[in-house]
Amino acid sequence: MSRGKDESDLNNGEAKSSQDSTNYMFQEGDEKLLKKYFSPQVLIYDPLKAGSIDGTDTVAHDKAISRALSASYCPPRNTGNPEKTLLVARLNPKTTENQLTEAFAVFGKIKSCKLIRCIVTGMSKRYAFIEYEEKAGAITAYRKGHKMKLDDAILLVDFECEHLLPFWIPRRLGGGLGGRKESGQLRFGSRDRPYKKPIPLMKNTSHR
């Protein structure tokens, strides 16, 4: 099952249709096209679109996007089930795997919880992956765990992108989603930074 179908079901129609690979220049009155082709969350990863607030860019606006467009990436073999796995980010640096497991076990039986740490310092990188025994647990956690407060941190919960989004390019290669405004390399189409609906271009009604 695709990430797009999951998110359409989970968000009660937030992602109503898959993105088309064509860049549309919407004109005034093209509401039907917007409704048909617009999705606030990315369903097929495209670095060029992810770098645009409304997913309509046709030219890379930073060097990282150019790097992502020419990158070739094959996700590592996944030992778990990506459809049952969630990304939990923006953790308090002091939050442990046990605390995270306890907090998210209320949504379903957890198969594994992996807190990502720096290989040099061993310190938390402030995100983790939680795999549930059943898909229903992951769906419930996706719905109810997002923006949950844990150790004074407001959590971001989303499905694991690397194995669910077609053509995914990770952040280290110039892709990814989200990011900090200060970096000048924001990526849109995620749950926390959804695309904004394109503003239809006004028709030229001037006369010579």
JSON list of C-alpha atoms in Angstrom, two decimals:
[
{"chain": "A", "resi": 1, "resn": "MET", "atom": "CA", "xyz": [0.00, 0.00, 0.00]},
{"chain": "A", "resi": 2, "resn": "SER", "atom": "CA", "xyz": [1.32, 3.42, -0.89]},
{"chain": "A", "resi": 3, "resn": "ARG", "atom": "CA", "xyz": [2.05, 6.28, 1.47]},
{"chain": "A", "resi": 4, "resn": "GLY", "atom": "CA", "xyz": [-0.36, 8.39, -0.58]},
{"chain": "A", "resi": 5, "resn": "LYS", "atom": "CA", "xyz": [-3.29, 6.07, 0.05]},
{"chain": "A", "resi": 6, "resn": "ASP", "atom": "CA", "xyz": [-2.47, 5.86, 3.76]},
{"chain": "A", "resi": 7, "resn": "GLU", "atom": "CA", "xyz": [-2.36, 9.61, 4.21]},
{"chain": "A", "resi": 8, "resn": "SER", "atom": "CA", "xyz": [-5.54, 10.13, 2.22]},
{"chain": "A", "resi": 9, "resn": "ASP", "atom": "CA", "xyz": [-7.35, 7.74, 4.58]},
{"chain": "A", "resi": 10, "resn": "LEU", "atom": "CA", "xyz": [-5.71, 9.09, 7.72]},
{"chain": "A", "resi": 11, "resn": "ASN", "atom": "CA", "xyz": [-6.18, 12.79, 7.09]},
{"chain": "A", "resi": 12, "resn": "ASN", "atom": "CA", "xyz": [-9.81, 12.57, 5.98]},
{"chain": "A", "resi": 13, "resn": "GLY", "atom": "CA", "xyz": [-9.05, 13.76, 2.51]},
{"chain": "A", "resi": 14, "resn": "GLU", "atom": "CA", "xyz": [-6.07, 16.07, 3.14]},
{"chain": "A", "resi": 15, "resn": "ALA", "atom": "CA", "xyz": [-4.24, 14.32, 0.34]},
{"chain": "A", "resi": 16, "resn": "LYS", "atom": "CA", "xyz": [-7.08, 13.82, -2.12]},
{"chain": "A", "resi": 17, "resn": "SER", "atom": "CA", "xyz": [-5.15, 12.93, -5.22]},
{"chain": "A", "resi": 18, "resn": "SER", "atom": "CA", "xyz": [-1.67, 11.98, -6.34]},
{"chain": "A", "resi": 19, "resn": "GLN", "atom": "CA", "xyz": [0.64, 14.66, -7.65]},
{"chain": "A", "resi": 20, "resn": "ASP", "atom": "CA", "xyz": [1.07, 14.83, -11.38]},
{"chain": "A", "resi": 21, "resn": "SER", "atom": "CA", "xyz": [4.60, 15.16, -12.71]},
{"chain": "A", "resi": 22, "resn": "THR", "atom": "CA", "xyz": [3.54, 18.07, -14.94]},
{"chain": "A", "resi": 23, "resn": "ASN", "atom": "CA", "xyz": [4.03, 21.64, -13.71]},
{"chain": "A", "resi": 24, "resn": "TYR", "atom": "CA", "xyz": [0.74, 23.48, -14.10]},
{"chain": "A", "resi": 25, "resn": "MET", "atom": "CA", "xyz": [0.50, 27.23, -14.53]},
{"chain": "A", "resi": 26, "resn": "PHE", "atom": "CA", "xyz": [-2.91, 27.74, -12.97]},
{"chain": "A", "resi": 27, "resn": "GLN", "atom": "CA", "xyz": [-5.06, 30.48, -14.44]},
{"chain": "A", "resi": 28, "resn": "GLU", "atom": "CA", "xyz": [-7.93, 32.29, -12.81]},
{"chain": "A", "resi": 29, "resn": "GLY", "atom": "CA", "xyz": [-10.93, 29.99, -12.78]},
{"chain": "A", "resi": 30, "resn": "ASP", "atom": "CA", "xyz": [-8.86, 26.78, -12.78]},
{"chain": "A", "resi": 31, "resn": "GLU", "atom": "CA", "xyz": [-10.26, 25.62, -9.43]},
{"chain": "A", "resi": 32, "resn": "LYS", "atom": "CA", "xyz": [-11.09, 22.22, -10.93]},
{"chain": "A", "resi": 33, "resn": "LEU", "atom": "CA", "xyz": [-7.45, 21.65, -11.88]},
{"chain": "A", "resi": 34, "resn": "LEU", "atom": "CA", "xyz": [-6.31, 22.71, -8.41]},
{"chain": "A", "resi": 35, "resn": "LYS", "atom": "CA", "xyz": [-8.75, 20.31, -6.80]},
{"chain": "A", "resi": 36, "resn": "LYS", "atom": "CA", "xyz": [-7.70, 17.46, -9.09]},
{"chain": "A", "resi": 37, "resn": "TYR", "atom": "CA", "xyz": [-3.93, 17.82, -8.94]},
{"chain": "A", "resi": 38, "resn": "PHE", "atom": "CA", "xyz": [-3.13, 19.59, -5.66]},
{"chain": "A", "resi": 39, "resn": "SER", "atom": "CA", "xyz": [-2.06, 17.64, -2.58]},
{"chain": "A", "resi": 40, "resn": "PRO", "atom": "CA", "xyz": [-0.70, 19.35, 0.57]},
{"chain": "A", "resi": 41, "resn": "GLN", "atom": "CA", "xyz": [1.67, 16.44, 1.20]},
{"chain": "A", "resi": 42, "resn": "VAL", "atom": "CA", "xyz": [4.19, 14.95, -1.19]},
{"chain": "A", "resi": 43, "resn": "LEU", "atom": "CA", "xyz": [3.17, 11.57, -2.64]},
{"chain": "A", "resi": 44, "resn": "ILE", "atom": "CA", "xyz": [6.00, 11.09, -5.15]},
{"chain": "A", "resi": 45, "resn": "TYR", "atom": "CA", "xyz": [9.27, 12.71, -4.12]},
{"chain": "A", "resi": 46, "resn": "ASP", "atom": "CA", "xyz": [10.68, 15.39, -6.40]},
{"chain": "A", "resi": 47, "resn": "PRO", "atom": "CA", "xyz": [13.48, 17.62, -4.97]},
{"chain": "A", "resi": 48, "resn": "LEU", "atom": "CA", "xyz": [12.47, 20.49, -7.24]},
{"chain": "A", "resi": 49, "resn": "LYS", "atom": "CA", "xyz": [8.88, 20.48, -6.01]},
{"chain": "A", "resi": 50, "resn": "ALA", "atom": "CA", "xyz": [9.94, 19.89, -2.39]},
{"chain": "A", "resi": 51, "resn": "GLY", "atom": "CA", "xyz": [12.01, 23.06, -2.55]},
{"chain": "A", "resi": 52, "resn": "SER", "atom": "CA", "xyz": [8.95, 25.12, -3.47]},
{"chain": "A", "resi": 53, "resn": "ILE", "atom": "CA", "xyz": [6.32, 26.32, -0.99]},
{"chain": "A", "resi": 54, "resn": "ASP", "atom": "CA", "xyz": [3.54, 25.40, -3.43]},
{"chain": "A", "resi": 55, "resn": "GLY", "atom": "CA", "xyz": [5.30, 22.63, -5.37]},
{"chain": "A", "resi": 56, "resn": "THR", "atom": "CA", "xyz": [5.42, 24.55, -8.65]},
{"chain": "A", "resi": 57, "resn": "ASP", "atom": "CA", "xyz": [9.10, 25.49, -9.00]},
{"chain": "A", "resi": 58, "resn": "THR", "atom": "CA", "xyz": [10.70, 24.70, -12.35]},
{"chain": "A", "resi": 59, "resn": "VAL", "atom": "CA", "xyz": [14.23, 25.90, -11.48]},
{"chain": "A", "resi": 60, "resn": "ALA", "atom": "CA", "xyz": [16.36, 24.89, -8.48]},
{"chain": "A", "resi": 61, "resn": "HIS", "atom": "CA", "xyz": [16.73, 27.84, -6.10]},
{"chain": "A", "resi": 62, "resn": "ASP", "atom": "CA", "xyz": [19.63, 26.45, -4.06]},
{"chain": "A", "resi": 63, "resn": "LYS", "atom": "CA", "xyz": [22.69, 24.30, -4.73]},
{"chain": "A", "resi": 64, "resn": "ALA", "atom": "CA", "xyz": [21.41, 21.48, -2.52]},
{"chain": "A", "resi": 65, "resn": "ILE", "atom": "CA", "xyz": [18.38, 20.98, -4.77]},
{"chain": "A", "resi": 66, "resn": "SER", "atom": "CA", "xyz": [20.64, 20.85, -7.82]},
{"chain": "A", "resi": 67, "resn": "ARG", "atom": "CA", "xyz": [22.70, 18.20, -6.04]},
{"chain": "A", "resi": 68, "resn": "ALA", "atom": "CA", "xyz": [19.57, 16.22, -5.17]},
{"chain": "A", "resi": 69, "resn": "LEU", "atom": "CA", "xyz": [18.33, 16.33, -8.78]},
{"chain": "A", "resi": 70, "resn": "SER", "atom": "CA", "xyz": [21.52, 14.64, -9.97]},
{"chain": "A", "resi": 71, "resn": "ALA", "atom": "CA", "xyz": [21.78, 12.23, -7.03]},
{"chain": "A", "resi": 72, "resn": "SER", "atom": "CA", "xyz": [21.15, 8.52, -7.24]},
{"chain": "A", "resi": 73, "resn": "TYR", "atom": "CA", "xyz": [19.93, 6.90, -4.04]},
{"chain": "A", "resi": 74, "resn": "CYS", "atom": "CA", "xyz": [18.95, 3.36, -3.13]},
{"chain": "A", "resi": 75, "resn": "PRO", "atom": "CA", "xyz": [17.46, 2.96, 0.37]},
{"chain": "A", "resi": 76, "resn": "PRO", "atom": "CA", "xyz": [19.21, 0.39, 2.57]},
{"chain": "A", "resi": 77, "resn": "ARG", "atom": "CA", "xyz": [17.52, -2.94, 3.04]},
{"chain": "A", "resi": 78, "resn": "ASN", "atom": "CA", "xyz": [14.76, -2.57, 5.58]},
{"chain": "A", "resi": 79, "resn": "THR", "atom": "CA", "xyz": [14.45, -5.31, 8.19]},
{"chain": "A", "resi": 80, "resn": "GLY", "atom": "CA", "xyz": [11.14, -3.97, 9.47]},
{"chain": "A", "resi": 81, "resn": "ASN", "atom": "CA", "xyz": [7.79, -3.15, 7.89]},
{"chain": "A", "resi": 82, "resn": "PRO", "atom": "CA", "xyz": [7.72, 0.50, 6.70]},
{"chain": "A", "resi": 83, "resn": "GLU", "atom": "CA", "xyz": [3.92, 0.53, 6.70]},
{"chain": "A", "resi": 84, "resn": "LYS", "atom": "CA", "xyz": [4.01, -0.14, 10.44]},
{"chain": "A", "resi": 85, "resn": "THR", "atom": "CA", "xyz": [6.93, 2.19, 11.17]},
{"chain": "A", "resi": 86, "resn": "LEU", "atom": "CA", "xyz": [6.76, 5.82, 12.28]},
{"chain": "A", "resi": 87, "resn": "LEU", "atom": "CA", "xyz": [9.31, 8.58, 12.47]},
{"chain": "A", "resi": 88, "resn": "VAL", "atom": "CA", "xyz": [9.15, 10.43, 15.78]},
{"chain": "A", "resi": 89, "resn": "ALA", "atom": "CA", "xyz": [11.18, 13.65, 15.65]},
{"chain": "A", "resi": 90, "resn": "ARG", "atom": "CA", "xyz": [11.92, 16.80, 17.66]},
{"chain": "A", "resi": 91, "resn": "LEU", "atom": "CA", "xyz": [12.56, 14.78, 20.78]},
{"chain": "A", "resi": 92, "resn": "ASN", "atom": "CA", "xyz": [14.03, 16.21, 23.93]},
{"chain": "A", "resi": 93, "resn": "PRO", "atom": "CA", "xyz": [17.75, 15.27, 23.82]},
{"chain": "A", "resi": 94, "resn": "LYS", "atom": "CA", "xyz": [17.33, 13.62, 27.22]},
{"chain": "A", "resi": 95, "resn": "THR", "atom": "CA", "xyz": [14.42, 11.36, 26.20]},
{"chain": "A", "resi": 96, "resn": "THR", "atom": "CA", "xyz": [15.36, 7.67, 26.28]},
{"chain": "A", "resi": 97, "resn": "GLU", "atom": "CA", "xyz": [14.11, 4.71, 24.26]},
{"chain": "A", "resi": 98, "resn": "ASN", "atom": "CA", "xyz": [12.32, 3.37, 27.33]},
{"chain": "A", "resi": 99, "resn": "GLN", "atom": "CA", "xyz": [10.46, 6.65, 27.86]},
{"chain": "A", "resi": 100, "resn": "LEU", "atom": "CA", "xyz": [9.53, 6.82, 24.18]},
{"chain": "A", "resi": 101, "resn": "THR", "atom": "CA", "xyz": [8.34, 3.21, 24.16]},
{"chain": "A", "resi": 102, "resn": "GLU", "atom": "CA", "xyz": [6.22, 3.78, 27.25]},
{"chain": "A", "resi": 103, "resn": "ALA", "atom": "CA", "xyz": [4.64, 6.92, 25.79]},
{"chain": "A", "resi": 104, "resn": "PHE", "atom": "CA", "xyz": [3.75, 5.32, 22.44]},
{"chain": "A", "resi": 105, "resn": "ALA", "atom": "CA", "xyz": [2.71, 1.91, 23.76]},
{"chain": "A", "resi": 106, "resn": "VAL", "atom": "CA", "xyz": [-0.70, 3.42, 24.56]},
{"chain": "A", "resi": 107, "resn": "PHE", "atom": "CA", "xyz": [-1.47, 3.33, 20.81]},
{"chain": "A", "resi": 108, "resn": "GLY", "atom": "CA", "xyz": [-0.62, -0.33, 20.24]},
{"chain": "A", "resi": 109, "resn": "LYS", "atom": "CA", "xyz": [1.92, -3.07, 20.87]},
{"chain": "A", "resi": 110, "resn": "ILE", "atom": "CA", "xyz": [5.41, -1.93, 19.87]},
{"chain": "A", "resi": 111, "resn": "LYS", "atom": "CA", "xyz": [7.75, -4.31, 18.08]},
{"chain": "A", "resi": 112, "resn": "SER", "atom": "CA", "xyz": [10.84, -2.10, 18.21]},
{"chain": "A", "resi": 113, "resn": "CYS", "atom": "CA", "xyz": [11.95, 1.41, 19.11]},
{"chain": "A", "resi": 114, "resn": "LYS", "atom": "CA", "xyz": [15.26, 2.77, 17.85]},
{"chain": "A", "resi": 115, "resn": "LEU", "atom": "CA", "xyz": [16.54, 6.12, 19.05]},
{"chain": "A", "resi": 116, "resn": "ILE", "atom": "CA", "xyz": [19.08, 7.49, 16.57]},
{"chain": "A", "resi": 117, "resn": "ARG", "atom": "CA", "xyz": [22.35, 8.57, 18.19]},
{"chain": "A", "resi": 118, "resn": "CYS", "atom": "CA", "xyz": [25.54, 10.24, 17.00]},
{"chain": "A", "resi": 119, "resn": "ILE", "atom": "CA", "xyz": [28.09, 7.51, 16.30]},
{"chain": "A", "resi": 120, "resn": "VAL", "atom": "CA", "xyz": [30.87, 9.68, 17.73]},
{"chain": "A", "resi": 121, "resn": "THR", "atom": "CA", "xyz": [29.36, 11.15, 20.90]},
{"chain": "A", "resi": 122, "resn": "GLY", "atom": "CA", "xyz": [26.51, 8.72, 21.51]},
{"chain": "A", "resi": 123, "resn": "MET", "atom": "CA", "xyz": [24.17, 11.65, 22.08]},
{"chain": "A", "resi": 124, "resn": "SER", "atom": "CA", "xyz": [20.60, 11.58, 20.82]},
{"chain": "A", "resi": 125, "resn": "LYS", "atom": "CA", "xyz": [20.01, 13.08, 17.37]},
{"chain": "A", "resi": 126, "resn": "ARG", "atom": "CA", "xyz": [16.48, 13.84, 18.57]},
{"chain": "A", "resi": 127, "resn": "TYR", "atom": "CA", "xyz": [14.58, 11.42, 16.37]},
{"chain": "A", "resi": 128, "resn": "ALA", "atom": "CA", "xyz": [13.60, 7.77, 16.49]},
{"chain": "A", "resi": 129, "resn": "PHE", "atom": "CA", "xyz": [11.79, 5.05, 14.56]},
{"chain": "A", "resi": 130, "resn": "ILE", "atom": "CA", "xyz": [8.99, 3.06, 16.17]},
{"chain": "A", "resi": 131, "resn": "GLU", "atom": "CA", "xyz": [7.65, -0.10, 14.57]},
{"chain": "A", "resi": 132, "resn": "TYR", "atom": "CA", "xyz": [4.31, -1.50, 15.72]},
{"chain": "A", "resi": 133, "resn": "GLU", "atom": "CA", "xyz": [3.23, -5.13, 15.71]},
{"chain": "A", "resi": 134, "resn": "GLU", "atom": "CA", "xyz": [0.04, -4.18, 13.88]},
{"chain": "A", "resi": 135, "resn": "LYS", "atom": "CA", "xyz": [-0.63, -1.53, 11.26]},
{"chain": "A", "resi": 136, "resn": "ALA", "atom": "CA", "xyz": [-3.60, -0.28, 13.28]},
{"chain": "A", "resi": 137, "resn": "GLY", "atom": "CA", "xyz": [-1.22, 0.74, 16.06]},
{"chain": "A", "resi": 138, "resn": "ALA", "atom": "CA", "xyz": [0.89, 2.80, 13.66]},
{"chain": "A", "resi": 139, "resn": "ILE", "atom": "CA", "xyz": [-2.20, 4.49, 12.23]},
{"chain": "A", "resi": 140, "resn": "THR", "atom": "CA", "xyz": [-3.50, 5.36, 15.70]},
{"chain": "A", "resi": 141, "resn": "ALA", "atom": "CA", "xyz": [-0.10, 6.73, 16.75]},
{"chain": "A", "resi": 142, "resn": "TYR", "atom": "CA", "xyz": [0.08, 8.76, 13.53]},
{"chain": "A", "resi": 143, "resn": "ARG", "atom": "CA", "xyz": [-3.29, 10.32, 14.30]},
{"chain": "A", "resi": 144, "resn": "LYS", "atom": "CA", "xyz": [-2.97, 10.85, 18.03]},
{"chain": "A", "resi": 145, "resn": "GLY", "atom": "CA", "xyz": [0.78, 11.03, 18.68]},
{"chain": "A", "resi": 146, "resn": "HIS", "atom": "CA", "xyz": [1.51, 13.99, 16.41]},
{"chain": "A", "resi": 147, "resn": "LYS", "atom": "CA", "xyz": [2.20, 17.15, 18.45]},
{"chain": "A", "resi": 148, "resn": "MET", "atom": "CA", "xyz": [2.09, 15.11, 21.64]},
{"chain": "A", "resi": 149, "resn": "LYS", "atom": "CA", "xyz": [4.16, 16.60, 24.47]},
{"chain": "A", "resi": 150, "resn": "LEU", "atom": "CA", "xyz": [6.94, 14.46, 25.94]},
{"chain": "A", "resi": 151, "resn": "ASP", "atom": "CA", "xyz": [9.65, 15.79, 28.27]},
{"chain": "A", "resi": 152, "resn": "ASP", "atom": "CA", "xyz": [8.55, 19.35, 27.39]},
{"chain": "A", "resi": 153, "resn": "ALA", "atom": "CA", "xyz": [9.08, 18.71, 23.67]},
{"chain": "A", "resi": 154, "resn": "ILE", "atom": "CA", "xyz": [6.30, 18.86, 21.05]},
{"chain": "A", "resi": 155, "resn": "LEU", "atom": "CA", "xyz": [6.74, 15.79, 18.85]},
{"chain": "A", "resi": 156, "resn": "LEU", "atom": "CA", "xyz": [6.51, 15.43, 15.10]},
{"chain": "A", "resi": 157, "resn": "VAL", "atom": "CA", "xyz": [5.09, 12.06, 14.05]},
{"chain": "A", "resi": 158, "resn": "ASP", "atom": "CA", "xyz": [5.02, 10.89, 10.44]},
{"chain": "A", "resi": 159, "resn": "PHE", "atom": "CA", "xyz": [5.37, 7.72, 8.42]},
{"chain": "A", "resi": 160, "resn": "GLU", "atom": "CA", "xyz": [8.84, 6.57, 7.46]},
{"chain": "A", "resi": 161, "resn": "CYS", "atom": "CA", "xyz": [9.60, 8.22, 4.10]},
{"chain": "A", "resi": 162, "resn": "GLU", "atom": "CA", "xyz": [12.72, 6.40, 2.95]},
{"chain": "A", "resi": 163, "resn": "HIS", "atom": "CA", "xyz": [10.93, 3.17, 2.00]},
{"chain": "A", "resi": 164, "resn": "LEU", "atom": "CA", "xyz": [7.44, 4.55, 1.32]},
{"chain": "A", "resi": 165, "resn": "LEU", "atom": "CA", "xyz": [8.00, 7.60, -0.88]},
{"chain": "A", "resi": 166, "resn": "PRO", "atom": "CA", "xyz": [8.96, 6.74, -4.48]},
{"chain": "A", "resi": 167, "resn": "PHE", "atom": "CA", "xyz": [12.22, 8.41, -5.65]},
{"chain": "A", "resi": 168, "resn": "TRP", "atom": "CA", "xyz": [13.15, 9.52, -2.12]},
{"chain": "A", "resi": 169, "resn": "ILE", "atom": "CA", "xyz": [16.38, 11.52, -1.77]},
{"chain": "A", "resi": 170, "resn": "PRO", "atom": "CA", "xyz": [17.68, 12.02, 1.81]},
{"chain": "A", "resi": 171, "resn": "ARG", "atom": "CA", "xyz": [18.65, 15.34, 3.33]},
{"chain": "A", "resi": 172, "resn": "ARG", "atom": "CA", "xyz": [22.38, 14.65, 3.16]},
{"chain": "A", "resi": 173, "resn": "LEU", "atom": "CA", "xyz": [22.11, 14.52, -0.65]},
{"chain": "A", "resi": 174, "resn": "GLY", "atom": "CA", "xyz": [20.14, 17.77, -0.83]},
{"chain": "A", "resi": 175, "resn": "GLY", "atom": "CA", "xyz": [16.64, 16.31, -0.57]},
{"chain": "A", "resi": 176, "resn": "GLY", "atom": "CA", "xyz": [14.55, 15.42, 2.46]},
{"chain": "A", "resi": 177, "resn": "LEU", "atom": "CA", "xyz": [11.61, 17.27, 3.96]},
{"chain": "A", "resi": 178, "resn": "GLY", "atom": "CA", "xyz": [11.26, 20.00, 6.56]},
{"chain": "A", "resi": 179, "resn": "GLY", "atom": "CA", "xyz": [14.39, 21.79, 7.71]},
{"chain": "A", "resi": 180, "resn": "ARG", "atom": "CA", "xyz": [15.08, 25.05, 9.50]},
{"chain": "A", "resi": 181, "resn": "LYS", "atom": "CA", "xyz": [14.22, 28.46, 8.09]},
{"chain": "A", "resi": 182, "resn": "GLU", "atom": "CA", "xyz": [17.66, 29.76, 9.08]},
{"chain": "A", "resi": 183, "resn": "SER", "atom": "CA", "xyz": [19.34, 27.26, 6.74]},
{"chain": "A", "resi": 184, "resn": "GLY", "atom": "CA", "xyz": [17.66, 28.73, 3.66]},
{"chain": "A", "resi": 185, "resn": "GLN", "atom": "CA", "xyz": [17.02, 25.16, 2.52]},
{"chain": "A", "resi": 186, "resn": "LEU", "atom": "CA", "xyz": [13.46, 24.44, 3.58]},
{"chain": "A", "resi": 187, "resn": "ARG", "atom": "CA", "xyz": [11.71, 21.46, 1.99]},
{"chain": "A", "resi": 188, "resn": "PHE", "atom": "CA", "xyz": [7.94, 21.41, 1.68]},
{"chain": "A", "resi": 189, "resn": "GLY", "atom": "CA", "xyz": [5.28, 18.75, 1.26]},
{"chain": "A", "resi": 190, "resn": "SER", "atom": "CA", "xyz": [5.70, 17.20, 4.72]},
{"chain": "A", "resi": 191, "resn": "ARG", "atom": "CA", "xyz": [3.16, 16.92, 7.49]},
{"chain": "A", "resi": 192, "resn": "ASP", "atom": "CA", "xyz": [4.62, 19.87, 9.38]},
{"chain": "A", "resi": 193, "resn": "ARG", "atom": "CA", "xyz": [5.40, 21.96, 6.28]},
{"chain": "A", "resi": 194, "resn": "PRO", "atom": "CA", "xyz": [2.65, 21.13, 3.76]},
{"chain": "A", "resi": 195, "resn": "TYR", "atom": "CA", "xyz": [2.45, 22.69, 0.34]},
{"chain": "A", "resi": 196, "resn": "LYS", "atom": "CA", "xyz": [0.37, 25.83, 0.10]},
{"chain": "A", "resi": 197, "resn": "LYS", "atom": "CA", "xyz": [-2.23, 25.84, -2.64]},
{"chain": "A", "resi": 198, "resn": "PRO", "atom": "CA", "xyz": [-0.89, 27.68, -5.72]},
{"chain": "A", "resi": 199, "resn": "ILE", "atom": "CA", "xyz": [-2.35, 31.13, -6.30]},
{"chain": "A", "resi": 200, "resn": "PRO", "atom": "CA", "xyz": [-4.06, 31.19, -9.72]},
{"chain": "A", "resi": 201, "resn": "LEU", "atom": "CA", "xyz": [-2.45, 33.64, -12.11]},
{"chain": "A", "resi": 202, "resn": "MET", "atom": "CA", "xyz": [-4.64, 36.55, -13.05]},
{"chain": "A", "resi": 203, "resn": "LYS", "atom": "CA", "xyz": [-5.60, 36.65, -16.70]},
{"chain": "A", "resi": 204, "resn": "ASN", "atom": "CA", "xyz": [-4.26, 39.59, -18.64]},
{"chain": "A", "resi": 205, "resn": "THR", "atom": "CA", "xyz": [-7.29, 41.74, -19.42]},
{"chain": "A", "resi": 206, "resn": "SER", "atom": "CA", "xyz": [-5.41, 44.84, -20.54]},
{"chain": "A", "resi": 207, "resn": "HIS", "atom": "CA", "xyz": [-6.00, 46.21, -24.02]},
{"chain": "A", "resi": 208, "resn": "ARG", "atom": "CA", "xyz": [-3.49, 47.82, -26.32]}
]
